[in-house]
Short mmCIF file of C-alpha atoms and ligand atoms in Angstrom, two decimals:
data_model
loop_
_atom_site.label_atom_id
_atom_site.label_comp_id
_atom_site.label_asym_id
_atom_site.label_seq_id
_atom_site.Cartn_x
_atom_site.Cartn_y
_atom_site.Cartn_z
CA UNK X 1 -9.49 -39.46 1.61
CA UNK X 2 -10.41 -35.79 1.98
CA UNK X 3 -13.97 -35.49 3.22
CA UNK X 4 -14.74 -32.78 0.71
CA UNK X 5 -12.96 -33.84 -2.42
CA UNK X 6 -13.14 -37.45 -3.49
CA UNK X 7 -12.83 -37.67 -7.26
CA UNK X 8 -11.07 -36.48 -10.37
CA UNK X 9 -12.86 -36.27 -13.72
CA UNK X 10 -10.50 -36.04 -16.69
CA UNK X 11 -11.57 -33.97 -19.69
CA UNK X 12 -10.47 -32.42 -22.92
CA UNK X 13 -11.57 -28.81 -23.36
CA UNK X 14 -12.49 -29.09 -27.03
CA UNK X 15 -10.46 -25.91 -27.32
CA UNK X 16 -6.99 -24.89 -28.37
CA UNK X 17 -3.68 -26.17 -26.91
CA UNK X 18 -3.46 -22.82 -25.04
CA UNK X 19 -6.70 -22.39 -23.08
CA UNK X 20 -8.94 -19.37 -23.28
CA UNK X 21 -10.45 -17.60 -20.29
CA UNK X 22 -13.69 -19.33 -21.15
CA UNK X 23 -12.03 -22.78 -20.99
CA UNK X 24 -10.54 -21.91 -17.62
CA UNK X 25 -13.98 -21.26 -16.07
CA UNK X 26 -14.93 -24.91 -16.38
CA UNK X 27 -11.97 -26.70 -14.94
CA UNK X 28 -9.84 -26.50 -11.81
CA UNK X 29 -6.67 -27.33 -13.68
CA UNK X 30 -5.76 -27.27 -17.29
CA UNK X 31 -2.66 -28.67 -18.96
CA UNK X 32 -1.45 -26.83 -22.02
CA UNK X 33 0.07 -28.24 -25.16
CA UNK X 34 3.52 -27.37 -23.90
CA UNK X 35 2.90 -29.20 -20.61
CA UNK X 36 2.22 -26.21 -18.37
CA UNK X 37 -0.35 -26.71 -15.61
CA UNK X 38 -2.69 -23.71 -15.21
CA UNK X 39 -5.16 -22.99 -12.45
CA UNK X 40 -8.73 -22.53 -13.55
CA UNK X 41 -10.93 -19.67 -12.48
CA UNK X 42 -12.34 -21.49 -9.45
CA UNK X 43 -10.33 -23.21 -6.76
CA UNK X 44 -10.86 -26.91 -6.11
CA UNK X 45 -12.47 -26.00 -2.77
CA UNK X 46 -15.33 -24.30 -4.70
CA UNK X 47 -16.50 -27.85 -5.59
CA UNK X 48 -16.27 -29.26 -2.09
CA UNK X 49 -18.94 -31.68 -0.92
CA UNK X 50 -21.46 -29.95 1.28
CA UNK X 51 -21.04 -26.64 -0.48
CA UNK X 52 -24.04 -25.21 -2.28
CA UNK X 53 -23.08 -25.20 -5.96
CA UNK X 54 -24.64 -21.90 -7.03
CA UNK X 55 -24.15 -21.17 -10.74
CA UNK X 56 -21.07 -19.12 -11.42
CA UNK X 57 -19.38 -20.05 -8.12
CA UNK X 58 -17.71 -23.37 -9.00
CA UNK X 59 -16.14 -25.21 -11.89
CA UNK X 60 -19.02 -26.82 -13.80
CA UNK X 61 -17.25 -29.60 -15.68
CA UNK X 62 -19.42 -32.71 -15.42
CA UNK X 63 -23.22 -32.72 -15.44
CA UNK X 64 -24.64 -33.73 -12.01
CA UNK X 65 -21.21 -34.78 -10.82
CA UNK X 66 -19.42 -31.60 -9.78
CA UNK X 67 -19.71 -31.94 -6.00
CA UNK X 68 -16.47 -33.31 -4.66
CA UNK X 69 -15.01 -33.66 -8.14
CA UNK X 70 -11.87 -31.99 -9.44
CA UNK X 71 -12.10 -31.08 -13.11
CA UNK X 72 -8.71 -31.72 -14.73
CA UNK X 73 -8.56 -30.95 -18.42
CA UNK X 74 -6.30 -31.16 -21.40
CA UNK X 75 -6.41 -27.97 -23.39
CA UNK X 76 -6.98 -29.79 -26.61
CA UNK X 77 -9.23 -31.19 -29.29
CA UNK X 78 -10.57 -27.96 -30.86
CA UNK X 79 -12.78 -28.81 -33.82
CA UNK X 80 -12.22 -32.51 -33.34
CA UNK X 81 -14.37 -34.92 -35.28
CA UNK X 82 -15.43 -38.09 -33.44
CA UNK X 83 -14.72 -40.21 -36.55
CA UNK X 84 -11.04 -39.29 -36.64
CA UNK X 85 -9.88 -37.75 -33.39
CA UNK X 86 -6.23 -37.73 -34.39
CA UNK X 87 -6.90 -35.57 -37.39
CA UNK X 88 -7.79 -32.68 -35.07
CA UNK X 89 -5.61 -29.59 -35.14
CA UNK X 90 -5.19 -29.57 -31.34
CA UNK X 91 -4.54 -33.22 -30.64
CA UNK X 92 -2.85 -33.57 -27.20
CA UNK X 93 0.93 -33.51 -27.32
CA UNK X 94 3.15 -36.06 -25.66
CA UNK X 95 4.54 -33.39 -23.31
CA UNK X 96 1.00 -32.40 -22.40
CA UNK X 97 -0.02 -35.98 -21.69
CA UNK X 98 2.94 -36.61 -19.46
CA UNK X 99 2.29 -33.40 -17.49
CA UNK X 100 -1.42 -34.34 -17.24
CA UNK X 101 -0.60 -37.73 -15.76
CA UNK X 102 1.84 -36.22 -13.26
CA UNK X 103 -0.69 -33.56 -12.24
CA UNK X 104 -3.42 -36.21 -11.78
CA UNK X 105 -1.06 -38.20 -9.57
CA UNK X 106 -0.14 -35.12 -7.61
CA UNK X 107 -3.79 -34.26 -6.99
CA UNK X 108 -4.51 -37.84 -5.87
CA UNK X 109 -1.72 -37.62 -3.31
CA UNK X 110 -2.73 -34.14 -2.14
CA UNK X 111 -6.39 -35.06 -1.67
CA UNK X 112 -5.94 -38.70 -0.69
CA UNK X 113 -7.91 -39.93 -3.71
CA UNK X 114 -7.45 -43.61 -4.52
CA UNK X 115 -6.92 -44.41 -8.19
CA UNK X 116 -10.00 -46.52 -9.06
CA UNK X 117 -12.45 -46.63 -11.94
CA UNK X 118 -14.95 -44.77 -9.73
CA UNK X 119 -12.70 -42.10 -8.35
CA UNK X 120 -10.29 -41.16 -11.18
CA UNK X 121 -12.12 -41.37 -14.44
CA UNK X 122 -12.58 -39.66 -17.74
CA UNK X 123 -15.71 -37.80 -18.63
CA UNK X 124 -16.55 -40.51 -21.11
CA UNK X 125 -16.50 -43.08 -18.31
CA UNK X 126 -18.89 -41.19 -16.01
CA UNK X 127 -22.09 -42.51 -17.56
CA UNK X 128 -20.76 -46.02 -18.09
CA UNK X 129 -19.17 -46.51 -14.68
CA UNK X 130 -21.24 -44.27 -12.38
CA UNK X 131 -24.55 -44.22 -14.27
CA UNK X 132 -24.72 -40.43 -14.24
CA UNK X 133 -26.12 -39.48 -17.65
CA UNK X 134 -23.94 -37.18 -19.81
CA UNK X 135 -24.78 -35.71 -23.18
CA UNK X 136 -22.61 -37.70 -25.60
CA UNK X 137 -19.31 -36.72 -24.00
CA UNK X 138 -16.38 -38.50 -25.60
CA UNK X 139 -13.44 -37.22 -23.61
CA UNK X 140 -11.79 -39.72 -23.77
CA UNK X 141 -13.05 -42.59 -25.86
CA UNK X 142 -9.81 -42.37 -27.85
CA UNK X 143 -6.25 -42.69 -26.61
CA UNK X 144 -4.94 -39.17 -26.06
CA UNK X 145 -1.45 -40.57 -26.50
CA UNK X 146 -2.52 -41.53 -30.01
CA UNK X 147 -1.31 -45.10 -29.60
CA UNK X 148 -4.23 -47.43 -28.76
CA UNK X 149 -6.83 -47.94 -31.47
CA UNK X 150 -9.53 -48.77 -28.97
CA UNK X 151 -12.58 -46.52 -28.59
CA UNK X 152 -13.56 -48.11 -25.29
CA UNK X 153 -13.50 -45.36 -22.65
CA UNK X 154 -12.90 -47.80 -19.76
CA UNK X 155 -9.99 -49.45 -21.52
CA UNK X 156 -8.48 -46.02 -22.22
CA UNK X 157 -9.24 -45.01 -18.61
CA UNK X 158 -7.51 -48.14 -17.29
CA UNK X 159 -4.41 -47.28 -19.31
CA UNK X 160 -4.41 -43.72 -17.90
CA UNK X 161 -4.97 -44.92 -14.34
CA UNK X 162 -2.08 -47.29 -14.70
CA UNK X 163 0.13 -44.40 -15.71
CA UNK X 164 -1.14 -42.23 -12.88
CA UNK X 165 -0.39 -44.95 -10.33
CA UNK X 166 3.07 -45.28 -11.76
CA UNK X 167 3.59 -41.53 -11.57
CA UNK X 168 2.49 -41.56 -7.92
CA UNK X 169 4.84 -44.35 -6.99
CA UNK X 170 7.67 -42.96 -9.08
CA UNK X 171 10.94 -43.59 -7.39
CA UNK X 172 14.34 -43.46 -8.97
CA UNK X 173 14.99 -46.81 -10.57
CA UNK X 174 17.80 -48.48 -8.68
CA UNK X 175 19.56 -51.22 -10.56
CA UNK X 176 19.62 -54.29 -8.36
CA UNK X 177 23.14 -55.62 -8.40
CA UNK X 178 23.25 -59.14 -9.64
CA UNK X 179 25.08 -61.83 -7.73
CA UNK X 180 28.79 -61.26 -7.74
CA UNK X 181 30.59 -63.69 -10.02
CA UNK X 182 31.91 -66.52 -7.92
CA UNK X 183 35.64 -66.80 -8.01
CA UNK X 184 37.52 -69.88 -6.89
CA UNK X 185 40.04 -69.72 -4.11
CA UNK X 186 43.40 -69.76 -5.87
CA UNK X 187 46.76 -70.59 -4.35
CA UNK X 188 50.24 -71.69 -5.31
CA UNK X 189 49.82 -74.50 -7.83
CA UNK X 190 46.41 -73.40 -9.22
CA UNK X 191 46.12 -73.17 -12.97
CA UNK X 192 43.58 -72.11 -15.57
CA UNK X 193 41.51 -69.25 -16.82
CA UNK X 194 40.75 -67.88 -13.36
CA UNK X 195 44.48 -67.66 -12.66
CA UNK X 196 44.76 -65.71 -15.89
CA UNK X 197 42.05 -63.32 -14.65
CA UNK X 198 43.83 -62.99 -11.33
CA UNK X 199 47.07 -62.19 -13.08
CA UNK X 200 45.32 -59.65 -15.30
CA UNK X 201 43.90 -57.93 -12.22
CA UNK X 202 47.33 -57.98 -10.58
CA UNK X 203 48.87 -56.51 -13.72
CA UNK X 204 51.39 -59.30 -14.23
CA UNK X 205 52.13 -61.76 -17.03
CA UNK X 206 49.13 -63.99 -17.72
CA UNK X 207 50.55 -67.48 -18.03
CA UNK X 208 47.60 -69.00 -16.09
CA UNK X 209 49.94 -70.67 -13.67
CA UNK X 210 49.91 -69.65 -10.01
CA UNK X 211 53.65 -69.75 -9.38
CA UNK X 212 56.01 -67.78 -7.12
CA UNK X 213 55.64 -64.54 -9.10
CA UNK X 214 51.86 -64.64 -8.82
CA UNK X 215 52.06 -65.47 -5.15
CA UNK X 216 54.40 -62.55 -4.54
CA UNK X 217 52.03 -60.19 -6.43
CA UNK X 218 49.04 -61.42 -4.36
CA UNK X 219 50.95 -60.84 -1.14
CA UNK X 220 51.94 -57.37 -2.28
CA UNK X 221 48.34 -56.53 -3.12
CA UNK X 222 47.13 -57.89 0.20
CA UNK X 223 49.67 -55.86 2.15
CA UNK X 224 48.82 -52.73 0.17
CA UNK X 225 45.08 -53.16 0.98
CA UNK X 226 45.25 -54.17 4.66
CA UNK X 227 44.30 -57.79 3.94
CA UNK X 228 45.72 -60.89 5.54
CA UNK X 229 48.90 -61.36 3.49
CA UNK X 230 48.67 -65.13 3.08
CA UNK X 231 49.30 -65.25 -0.68
CA UNK X 232 45.96 -66.99 -1.29
CA UNK X 233 43.33 -65.36 -3.48
CA UNK X 234 40.10 -65.86 -1.52
CA UNK X 235 36.84 -63.84 -1.63
CA UNK X 236 38.27 -60.78 0.16
CA UNK X 237 41.27 -60.61 -2.15
CA UNK X 238 39.18 -61.08 -5.28
CA UNK X 239 36.76 -58.39 -4.14
CA UNK X 240 39.60 -56.02 -3.42
CA UNK X 241 41.25 -56.72 -6.80
CA UNK X 242 37.94 -56.11 -8.62
CA UNK X 243 37.34 -52.87 -6.74
CA UNK X 244 40.84 -51.51 -7.40
ZN1 ZN V 1 -15.62 -33.20 -20.38
#
């Protein structure tokens, strides 16, 4: 963890989806309705622990909790009414939320901030979790994705932290290959559905009987693919047939 920055507080600006210059004074980063990430007026270093927070020299985003804390805000929720947050004319967009989550994760990685209830939290969680009194701040005691009906800030916060962790660990999803289908070893005299499959892969008549024609086709395939030309369809021959 950085010695000077150890926390992110997540806010909504109570402004429009495109922030004003006034909005930008209060936060280090703002995410717009179209998912753009903007720098606020003050750099994150202006809130470093150990720095004297003289008025007008740092981003004042959370009462008595600005030292060491990054203010990350959604440009959103202008004229919002607590009773029906979703009815607001600047409710966060999906694009905005996704960019917000990615930016939070990026900041955690850059500053070595662990994603915990104490270190990455919404403004509405500050009083509940850290006991630092705020004046009725409700960003976010609603789900800014507009999905959860809960008004519990910690439950909403847990959901956001989960997404932030996922964004930080995001790696391309690699499909794990399942076990290869097991194929029996087939030879002259074998019969059945697997022989039919073998014949299909060899491109010959599928009579499901491993006779001389099938054996000749297996040998031809083996020779063509630098396999032991024994006329027996074992694992290497099956694998070669299924690749080719
Ligand atoms: Zn706030």
